[in-house]
Amino acid sequence: MTKTILRVLNGEAVWPPPVWLMRQAGRFLPEYRAVRAQTTGFMDLCTRPDLAAEVTMQPVRRFGMDAAILFSDILVLPWALGQKLEFAEGEGPVLPPIRTADDIAALDVSRVRGAIAPILETVRLVRAEIDQRAAEGIAETTLIGFAGSPFTVACYMIEGGGSKEFAHVRAMAHGQPELFQALMDKIIQATITYLSAQVLAGAEALMLFDSWAGILSPGLFRKHVIGASAQIVAKLRERFPRTPIIGFPRLGGMMLGEYATGTGVQAVAIDTSAEPSVAASMIPPHVALQGNLDPLALVAGGDALAAEAASILNALKGRPHIFNLGHGILPQTNPDHVAALIAQIRSA
Ligand code: CP3
């Protein structure tokens, strides 16, 4: 266990902290846009392993990130379960909403293994490339696999796309708890299959993205965020005791401490709104923190960026910490600002 990210995920405070950025492969990079232009759409890119591996590696090569995050999407899972999925240009994902017991019955967990084959091939290609770079003494990079957390995946499946409120989701979780749980159970099973396969293909750490965790009341947060994630973490720890898991309960606020202890994750990714020192005081000291620069500070650049980054570095000094954003990098981000951030962290 020599890679810095794996040391941090094992509970060690490393200075300066390792760094990668959520959505580090994406539209802010001209080289990503060039690859994306060769495809017929986002899902085409996700299911062409050579191209997906290439865009996974782009930010690693350009900035020397400590992690490569698999290029895919959390909505690959509903797609693998048989729900139709389209990424309308400039509008985000569109899916036929799941609202009834029949809709849930039509989702087929046995399809998942076959459908995810191209994603697993991407994992293998990326792992081979990072192993090669390590053997040549270029850099040590950790390959992070991922999935959405069951609750956030359910949000898109039920609502049929993005939303500010996810009103249908919350109405179903409160008003039709058995129906909601039936959907969650299928997603949980499929996610365990999906993440296990990523580890077997070469992922060295895993991340669970719960982007909409913060919309739930405490009782439902306990059940559908903590409880569902805990089931996945327990199963993966049993199968792969040495593969650490990072949880991202976005806008989890006052529930962060309970999330850390209740799920058993090795790291909690904190969002932009979390005061790092307060989050650190809520989370047991052996659990790593990841985060939490405001993506808009990275858009701004200059002194504003340097000051925000310095305050996060200082607040979490002495704790196991992986520097990251508090949410995904924005498409309008100037790549030079990313380079400046990495230089600042490396020289801290
Ligand atoms: O670089 C990386 O982080 C790896 C790849 C990755 C993507 N999406 C690629 C992507 C990861 C880890 C995700 C996670 C994801 N996807 C989340 C959780 C994190 C978060 O941001 O809250 C969510 C909620 C999604 C769902 C999703 N995918 C939406 C709502 C959208 C449309 C909005 C947008 O940003 O365009 C996507 C599309 C998407 N996923 C793109 C990328 C690079 C842009 C599509 C394109 O290039 O055309």
Short mmCIF file of C-alpha atoms and ligand atoms in Angstrom, two decimals:
data_model
loop_
_atom_site.label_atom_id
_atom_site.label_comp_id
_atom_site.label_asym_id
_atom_site.label_seq_id
_atom_site.Cartn_x
_atom_site.Cartn_y
_atom_site.Cartn_z
CA MET A 1 0.00 0.00 0.00
CA THR A 2 2.25 2.74 -1.19
CA LYS A 3 -0.01 4.89 -3.33
CA THR A 4 -0.79 8.05 -1.37
CA ILE A 5 -4.54 7.86 -1.84
CA LEU A 6 -4.60 4.29 -0.54
CA ARG A 7 -2.49 5.34 2.46
CA VAL A 8 -4.93 8.14 3.25
CA LEU A 9 -7.89 5.80 2.83
CA ASN A 10 -6.14 3.51 5.29
CA GLY A 11 -6.32 6.29 7.89
CA GLU A 12 -2.91 7.94 7.46
CA ALA A 13 -2.49 11.73 7.33
CA VAL A 14 -0.19 12.50 4.36
CA TRP A 15 1.23 16.00 3.76
CA PRO A 16 0.73 17.58 1.31
CA PRO A 17 -2.52 15.69 0.70
CA PRO A 18 -3.12 13.79 -2.54
CA VAL A 19 -5.56 15.40 -4.97
CA TRP A 20 -8.05 14.63 -7.73
CA LEU A 21 -11.20 16.46 -8.81
CA MET A 22 -14.74 15.21 -9.24
CA ARG A 23 -15.66 15.30 -12.97
CA GLN A 24 -12.01 15.84 -13.80
CA ALA A 25 -12.63 14.24 -17.21
CA GLY A 26 -15.10 16.44 -19.00
CA ARG A 27 -16.08 19.38 -21.10
CA PHE A 28 -13.65 21.88 -19.54
CA LEU A 29 -10.82 20.03 -21.36
CA PRO A 30 -10.39 20.67 -25.10
CA GLU A 31 -8.94 17.17 -25.50
CA TYR A 32 -12.16 15.73 -23.99
CA ARG A 33 -14.33 17.75 -26.36
CA ALA A 34 -12.27 16.45 -29.28
CA VAL A 35 -12.90 12.81 -28.29
CA ARG A 36 -16.55 13.50 -27.49
CA ALA A 37 -17.00 14.99 -31.00
CA GLN A 38 -16.05 11.60 -32.51
CA THR A 39 -19.01 9.91 -30.79
CA THR A 40 -22.74 9.89 -31.43
CA GLY A 41 -23.51 10.84 -27.83
CA PHE A 42 -22.52 10.54 -24.20
CA MET A 43 -23.59 6.88 -23.83
CA ASP A 44 -21.67 6.02 -27.00
CA LEU A 45 -18.57 7.46 -25.30
CA CYS A 46 -19.28 5.54 -22.06
CA THR A 47 -19.59 2.23 -23.95
CA ARG A 48 -16.48 2.56 -26.18
CA PRO A 49 -13.71 1.34 -23.87
CA ASP A 50 -10.81 2.73 -25.91
CA LEU A 51 -12.31 6.23 -25.94
CA ALA A 52 -13.58 6.07 -22.34
CA ALA A 53 -10.11 4.96 -21.18
CA GLU A 54 -8.52 7.79 -23.16
CA VAL A 55 -10.70 10.49 -21.52
CA THR A 56 -10.18 8.88 -18.09
CA MET A 57 -6.43 9.36 -18.52
CA GLN A 58 -6.51 12.89 -19.99
CA PRO A 59 -6.59 14.83 -16.67
CA VAL A 60 -4.07 12.40 -15.16
CA ARG A 61 -1.60 13.07 -17.96
CA ARG A 62 -2.23 16.81 -18.12
CA PHE A 63 -2.27 17.65 -14.38
CA GLY A 64 -0.72 14.62 -12.67
CA MET A 65 -3.80 13.87 -10.57
CA ASP A 66 -3.26 11.24 -7.86
CA ALA A 67 -6.37 9.37 -8.97
CA ALA A 68 -7.95 8.37 -12.24
CA ILE A 69 -11.73 8.12 -11.90
CA LEU A 70 -13.36 5.70 -14.30
CA PHE A 71 -15.11 7.59 -17.08
CA SER A 72 -18.73 6.45 -16.96
CA ASP A 73 -21.90 7.74 -15.30
CA ILE A 74 -24.08 6.84 -12.34
CA LEU A 75 -27.01 6.38 -14.77
CA VAL A 76 -25.30 3.44 -16.47
CA LEU A 77 -26.90 1.32 -13.73
CA PRO A 78 -30.57 2.10 -14.56
CA TRP A 79 -29.62 1.65 -18.22
CA ALA A 80 -28.10 -1.76 -17.39
CA LEU A 81 -31.34 -2.68 -15.55
CA GLY A 82 -33.22 -2.02 -18.78
CA GLN A 83 -34.56 1.51 -18.22
CA LYS A 84 -34.26 3.65 -21.35
CA LEU A 85 -31.74 6.49 -21.01
CA GLU A 86 -31.00 9.46 -23.22
CA PHE A 87 -28.71 12.39 -22.73
CA ALA A 88 -30.46 15.18 -24.58
CA GLU A 89 -27.77 17.60 -25.84
CA GLY A 90 -27.30 20.35 -23.26
CA GLU A 91 -30.26 19.19 -21.14
CA GLY A 92 -29.04 16.28 -19.07
CA PRO A 93 -30.48 12.79 -18.68
CA VAL A 94 -34.02 11.77 -19.69
CA LEU A 95 -35.56 8.43 -18.58
CA PRO A 96 -39.14 7.09 -18.66
CA PRO A 97 -40.22 7.61 -15.02
CA ILE A 98 -40.68 4.57 -12.75
CA ARG A 99 -43.83 4.97 -10.67
CA THR A 100 -45.62 1.60 -10.36
CA ALA A 101 -45.00 -1.97 -9.21
CA ASP A 102 -45.08 -3.06 -12.87
CA ASP A 103 -42.39 -0.52 -13.75
CA ILE A 104 -40.21 -1.94 -10.98
CA ALA A 105 -40.94 -5.55 -11.98
CA ALA A 106 -39.73 -4.77 -15.51
CA LEU A 107 -36.25 -3.90 -14.23
CA ASP A 108 -34.05 -6.95 -14.70
CA VAL A 109 -31.08 -7.45 -12.35
CA SER A 110 -29.91 -10.41 -14.47
CA ARG A 111 -29.23 -8.03 -17.41
CA VAL A 112 -26.62 -6.06 -15.46
CA ARG A 113 -23.65 -8.40 -15.84
CA GLY A 114 -23.85 -8.39 -19.65
CA ALA A 115 -24.68 -4.73 -20.06
CA ILE A 116 -21.71 -3.48 -18.03
CA ALA A 117 -19.12 -5.44 -20.04
CA PRO A 118 -17.81 -2.37 -21.93
CA ILE A 119 -17.44 -0.39 -18.69
CA LEU A 120 -15.37 -3.23 -17.19
CA GLU A 121 -13.18 -3.25 -20.28
CA THR A 122 -12.54 0.48 -19.70
CA VAL A 123 -11.47 -0.34 -16.13
CA ARG A 124 -9.03 -2.97 -17.41
CA LEU A 125 -7.55 -0.63 -20.04
CA VAL A 126 -7.07 2.20 -17.53
CA ARG A 127 -5.54 -0.10 -14.92
CA ALA A 128 -3.07 -1.42 -17.50
CA GLU A 129 -2.06 2.12 -18.43
CA ILE A 130 -1.58 3.32 -14.85
CA ASP A 131 0.39 0.18 -13.98
CA GLN A 132 2.59 0.84 -17.01
CA ARG A 133 3.15 4.47 -15.95
CA ALA A 134 4.08 3.30 -12.44
CA ALA A 135 6.50 0.69 -13.83
CA GLU A 136 8.17 3.38 -15.95
CA GLY A 137 8.51 5.62 -12.89
CA ILE A 138 6.23 8.32 -14.36
CA ALA A 139 3.63 8.46 -11.57
CA GLU A 140 1.67 6.42 -9.05
CA THR A 141 -2.03 6.80 -9.77
CA THR A 142 -4.95 5.16 -7.99
CA LEU A 143 -7.87 3.92 -10.10
CA ILE A 144 -11.22 4.78 -8.51
CA GLY A 145 -14.35 2.95 -9.66
CA PHE A 146 -17.77 4.26 -8.73
CA ALA A 147 -21.53 4.00 -8.71
CA GLY A 148 -24.34 6.26 -7.64
CA SER A 149 -25.74 5.52 -4.22
CA PRO A 150 -29.05 3.69 -4.44
CA PHE A 151 -31.02 6.71 -3.25
CA THR A 152 -29.58 9.11 -5.83
CA VAL A 153 -29.98 6.55 -8.60
CA ALA A 154 -33.61 6.05 -7.49
CA CYS A 155 -34.10 9.83 -7.69
CA TYR A 156 -33.32 9.88 -11.42
CA MET A 157 -35.21 6.63 -12.09
CA ILE A 158 -38.43 7.81 -10.40
CA GLU A 159 -38.33 11.45 -11.47
CA GLY A 160 -37.26 10.55 -15.03
CA GLY A 161 -34.33 12.97 -15.00
CA GLY A 162 -32.90 15.78 -12.93
CA SER A 163 -35.02 17.99 -10.68
CA LYS A 164 -34.62 20.68 -8.04
CA GLU A 165 -36.99 19.07 -5.54
CA PHE A 166 -37.45 15.42 -6.56
CA ALA A 167 -41.04 15.74 -5.32
CA HIS A 168 -42.21 12.40 -6.79
CA VAL A 169 -39.33 10.62 -5.10
CA ARG A 170 -40.01 12.07 -1.67
CA ALA A 171 -43.75 11.51 -2.07
CA MET A 172 -43.16 7.83 -2.89
CA ALA A 173 -40.60 7.33 -0.09
CA HIS A 174 -43.02 8.76 2.48
CA GLY A 175 -46.37 7.63 1.03
CA GLN A 176 -45.64 4.27 -0.62
CA PRO A 177 -42.71 2.99 1.47
CA GLU A 178 -43.03 -0.62 0.30
CA LEU A 179 -43.00 0.31 -3.36
CA PHE A 180 -40.03 2.59 -2.80
CA GLN A 181 -38.16 -0.12 -0.89
CA ALA A 182 -38.81 -2.64 -3.67
CA LEU A 183 -37.05 -0.32 -6.10
CA MET A 184 -34.22 0.37 -3.64
CA ASP A 185 -33.69 -3.38 -3.12
CA LYS A 186 -33.21 -3.95 -6.86
CA ILE A 187 -30.81 -1.04 -7.14
CA ILE A 188 -28.83 -2.24 -4.10
CA GLN A 189 -28.44 -5.76 -5.57
CA ALA A 190 -27.43 -4.38 -8.98
CA THR A 191 -24.96 -1.95 -7.41
CA ILE A 192 -23.23 -4.72 -5.45
CA THR A 193 -22.86 -6.71 -8.69
CA TYR A 194 -21.60 -3.65 -10.57
CA LEU A 195 -19.04 -2.52 -7.98
CA SER A 196 -17.77 -6.05 -7.35
CA ALA A 197 -17.15 -6.44 -11.08
CA GLN A 198 -15.25 -3.13 -11.14
CA VAL A 199 -12.94 -4.35 -8.36
CA LEU A 200 -12.31 -7.64 -10.18
CA ALA A 201 -11.51 -5.65 -13.35
CA GLY A 202 -8.90 -3.53 -11.51
CA ALA A 203 -10.51 -0.68 -9.53
CA GLU A 204 -8.38 0.00 -6.41
CA ALA A 205 -10.90 2.12 -4.50
CA LEU A 206 -14.61 2.83 -4.96
CA MET A 207 -16.79 5.89 -4.54
CA LEU A 208 -20.54 6.06 -3.91
CA PHE A 209 -22.07 9.32 -5.17
CA ASP A 210 -25.15 10.33 -3.16
CA SER A 211 -25.69 13.71 -4.76
CA TRP A 212 -29.27 14.10 -3.48
CA ALA A 213 -28.81 12.68 0.05
CA GLY A 214 -29.50 16.13 1.50
CA ILE A 215 -33.14 16.30 0.38
CA LEU A 216 -34.26 13.64 2.87
CA SER A 217 -35.61 14.08 6.40
CA PRO A 218 -33.43 12.44 9.11
CA GLY A 219 -35.56 9.29 9.38
CA LEU A 220 -35.50 8.63 5.65
CA PHE A 221 -31.82 9.62 5.45
CA ARG A 222 -31.07 6.91 8.02
CA LYS A 223 -32.94 4.31 6.03
CA HIS A 224 -32.23 5.15 2.40
CA VAL A 225 -28.86 6.88 2.55
CA ILE A 226 -27.10 5.30 5.55
CA GLY A 227 -28.92 1.94 5.54
CA ALA A 228 -28.68 1.34 1.80
CA SER A 229 -25.02 2.40 1.63
CA ALA A 230 -24.20 0.26 4.69
CA GLN A 231 -25.56 -2.84 2.91
CA ILE A 232 -23.32 -2.19 -0.08
CA VAL A 233 -20.26 -1.39 2.04
CA ALA A 234 -20.75 -4.53 4.17
CA LYS A 235 -21.02 -6.81 1.13
CA LEU A 236 -18.01 -5.26 -0.61
CA ARG A 237 -15.89 -5.35 2.57
CA GLU A 238 -16.72 -9.03 2.92
CA ARG A 239 -15.67 -9.77 -0.67
CA PHE A 240 -12.82 -7.25 -0.99
CA PRO A 241 -11.57 -6.29 2.49
CA ARG A 242 -8.66 -4.28 1.07
CA THR A 243 -10.66 -2.08 -1.32
CA PRO A 244 -11.59 1.18 0.43
CA ILE A 245 -14.87 3.00 -0.20
CA ILE A 246 -15.46 6.76 -0.28
CA GLY A 247 -19.03 7.96 0.40
CA PHE A 248 -20.35 11.32 -0.81
CA PRO A 249 -23.58 12.17 1.04
CA ARG A 250 -23.97 15.60 -0.59
CA LEU A 251 -25.60 18.19 1.68
CA GLY A 252 -25.65 15.60 4.48
CA GLY A 253 -24.98 18.41 6.99
CA MET A 254 -25.82 17.37 10.53
CA MET A 255 -26.03 13.68 9.52
CA LEU A 256 -22.35 13.40 8.51
CA GLY A 257 -21.20 11.80 11.75
CA GLU A 258 -23.95 9.22 11.72
CA TYR A 259 -23.24 8.59 8.04
CA ALA A 260 -19.54 7.90 8.73
CA THR A 261 -20.15 5.45 11.57
CA GLY A 262 -23.36 3.92 10.19
CA THR A 263 -22.10 3.11 6.69
CA GLY A 264 -18.58 1.94 7.54
CA VAL A 265 -17.00 3.88 4.66
CA GLN A 266 -13.25 4.58 4.77
CA ALA A 267 -13.72 8.21 3.69
CA VAL A 268 -16.47 10.79 3.64
CA ALA A 269 -16.46 13.27 0.76
CA ILE A 270 -17.77 16.61 2.04
CA ASP A 271 -19.64 19.07 -0.14
CA THR A 272 -19.03 22.78 -0.67
CA SER A 273 -21.36 23.80 2.16
CA ALA A 274 -19.52 21.84 4.88
CA GLU A 275 -17.15 23.73 7.21
CA PRO A 276 -14.13 21.37 7.02
CA SER A 277 -13.16 21.66 10.70
CA VAL A 278 -16.75 21.03 11.84
CA ALA A 279 -17.10 18.06 9.48
CA ALA A 280 -13.78 16.74 10.82
CA SER A 281 -15.06 17.01 14.39
CA MET A 282 -18.16 14.97 13.49
CA ILE A 283 -16.26 12.17 11.77
CA PRO A 284 -14.09 9.59 13.62
CA PRO A 285 -10.36 10.40 13.25
CA HIS A 286 -9.46 7.21 11.36
CA VAL A 287 -12.05 8.00 8.66
CA ALA A 288 -10.56 10.12 5.87
CA LEU A 289 -12.15 13.31 4.55
CA GLN A 290 -12.27 14.25 0.89
CA GLY A 291 -13.07 17.72 -0.41
CA ASN A 292 -14.28 20.40 -0.53
CA LEU A 293 -13.28 23.38 -2.68
CA ASP A 294 -16.15 25.32 -4.24
CA PRO A 295 -16.13 24.58 -8.01
CA LEU A 296 -16.86 28.29 -8.54
CA ALA A 297 -13.63 29.27 -6.74
CA LEU A 298 -11.87 27.18 -9.38
CA VAL A 299 -13.77 29.06 -12.10
CA ALA A 300 -12.70 32.38 -10.53
CA GLY A 301 -9.02 31.46 -10.15
CA GLY A 302 -6.38 33.87 -8.84
CA ASP A 303 -6.28 35.03 -5.21
CA ALA A 304 -9.83 33.88 -4.45
CA LEU A 305 -8.93 30.33 -5.45
CA ALA A 306 -5.62 30.36 -3.58
CA ALA A 307 -7.24 31.62 -0.37
CA GLU A 308 -10.07 29.07 -0.44
CA ALA A 309 -7.68 26.22 -1.15
CA ALA A 310 -5.29 27.32 1.62
CA SER A 311 -8.07 27.46 4.20
CA ILE A 312 -9.17 23.88 3.38
CA LEU A 313 -5.58 22.60 3.46
CA ASN A 314 -5.03 24.21 6.87
CA ALA A 315 -8.34 23.11 8.36
CA LEU A 316 -7.66 19.45 7.55
CA LYS A 317 -3.90 19.36 8.17
CA GLY A 318 -3.08 16.42 10.44
CA ARG A 319 -6.16 14.47 9.34
CA PRO A 320 -6.28 11.85 6.61
CA HIS A 321 -7.41 14.11 3.74
CA ILE A 322 -7.76 13.82 -0.04
CA PHE A 323 -8.05 17.27 -1.59
CA ASN A 324 -11.00 17.56 -4.00
CA LEU A 325 -13.91 19.80 -4.94
CA GLY A 326 -17.19 20.01 -3.01
CA HIS A 327 -19.04 19.08 -6.23
CA GLY A 328 -18.12 18.42 -9.86
CA ILE A 329 -15.87 20.69 -11.91
CA LEU A 330 -17.84 23.10 -14.11
CA PRO A 331 -17.51 23.11 -17.92
CA GLN A 332 -16.49 26.80 -18.00
CA THR A 333 -13.43 26.15 -15.78
CA ASN A 334 -10.13 27.39 -17.22
CA PRO A 335 -7.67 24.43 -17.25
CA ASP A 336 -4.89 26.85 -16.19
CA HIS A 337 -6.71 27.38 -12.89
CA VAL A 338 -6.65 23.62 -12.29
CA ALA A 339 -2.91 23.56 -12.98
CA ALA A 340 -2.40 26.45 -10.52
CA LEU A 341 -4.42 24.64 -7.84
CA ILE A 342 -2.40 21.45 -8.21
CA ALA A 343 0.87 23.43 -8.01
CA GLN A 344 -0.33 25.16 -4.82
CA ILE A 345 -1.22 21.85 -3.17
CA ARG A 346 2.03 20.15 -4.20
CA SER A 347 4.08 22.99 -2.71
CA ALA A 348 2.02 23.33 0.50
O1 CP3 B 1 -14.59 12.65 -14.40
C1 CP3 B 1 -15.39 12.00 -13.68
O2 CP3 B 1 -15.74 12.41 -12.54
C2 CP3 B 1 -15.86 10.64 -14.12
C3 CP3 B 1 -17.10 10.52 -14.79
C4 CP3 B 1 -18.44 10.94 -14.16
C5 CP3 B 1 -19.46 11.55 -14.94
N1 CP3 B 1 -20.57 11.65 -14.16
C6 CP3 B 1 -19.32 11.93 -16.35
C7 CP3 B 1 -20.32 12.81 -16.99
C8 CP3 B 1 -18.94 10.77 -12.87
C9 CP3 B 1 -18.26 10.23 -11.62
C10 CP3 B 1 -20.31 11.22 -12.89
C11 CP3 B 1 -21.21 11.15 -11.72
C12 CP3 B 1 -22.58 11.65 -11.84
N2 CP3 B 1 -23.41 11.63 -12.94
C13 CP3 B 1 -23.33 12.17 -10.73
C14 CP3 B 1 -22.85 12.27 -9.31
C15 CP3 B 1 -21.98 13.45 -9.05
C16 CP3 B 1 -22.68 14.80 -9.17
O3 CP3 B 1 -22.27 15.55 -10.07
O4 CP3 B 1 -23.57 15.08 -8.37
C17 CP3 B 1 -24.61 12.51 -11.22
C18 CP3 B 1 -25.74 13.10 -10.42
C19 CP3 B 1 -24.65 12.16 -12.62
C20 CP3 B 1 -25.81 12.27 -13.55
C21 CP3 B 1 -25.53 13.12 -14.74
N3 CP3 B 1 -24.63 12.82 -15.74
C22 CP3 B 1 -26.15 14.35 -15.07
C23 CP3 B 1 -27.21 15.05 -14.23
C24 CP3 B 1 -25.58 14.78 -16.28
C25 CP3 B 1 -25.97 16.00 -17.08
C26 CP3 B 1 -25.41 17.25 -16.51
C27 CP3 B 1 -24.03 17.51 -17.05
O5 CP3 B 1 -23.12 17.74 -16.24
O6 CP3 B 1 -23.90 17.48 -18.28
C28 CP3 B 1 -24.60 13.83 -16.67
C29 CP3 B 1 -23.73 13.89 -17.86
C30 CP3 B 1 -22.27 13.69 -17.70
N4 CP3 B 1 -21.69 12.76 -16.87
C31 CP3 B 1 -21.24 14.39 -18.39
C32 CP3 B 1 -20.02 13.84 -17.96
C33 CP3 B 1 -18.63 14.20 -18.43
C34 CP3 B 1 -21.44 15.47 -19.45
C35 CP3 B 1 -21.97 14.88 -20.71
C36 CP3 B 1 -21.23 15.19 -22.00
O7 CP3 B 1 -20.00 15.20 -22.08
O8 CP3 B 1 -21.94 15.38 -22.98
#
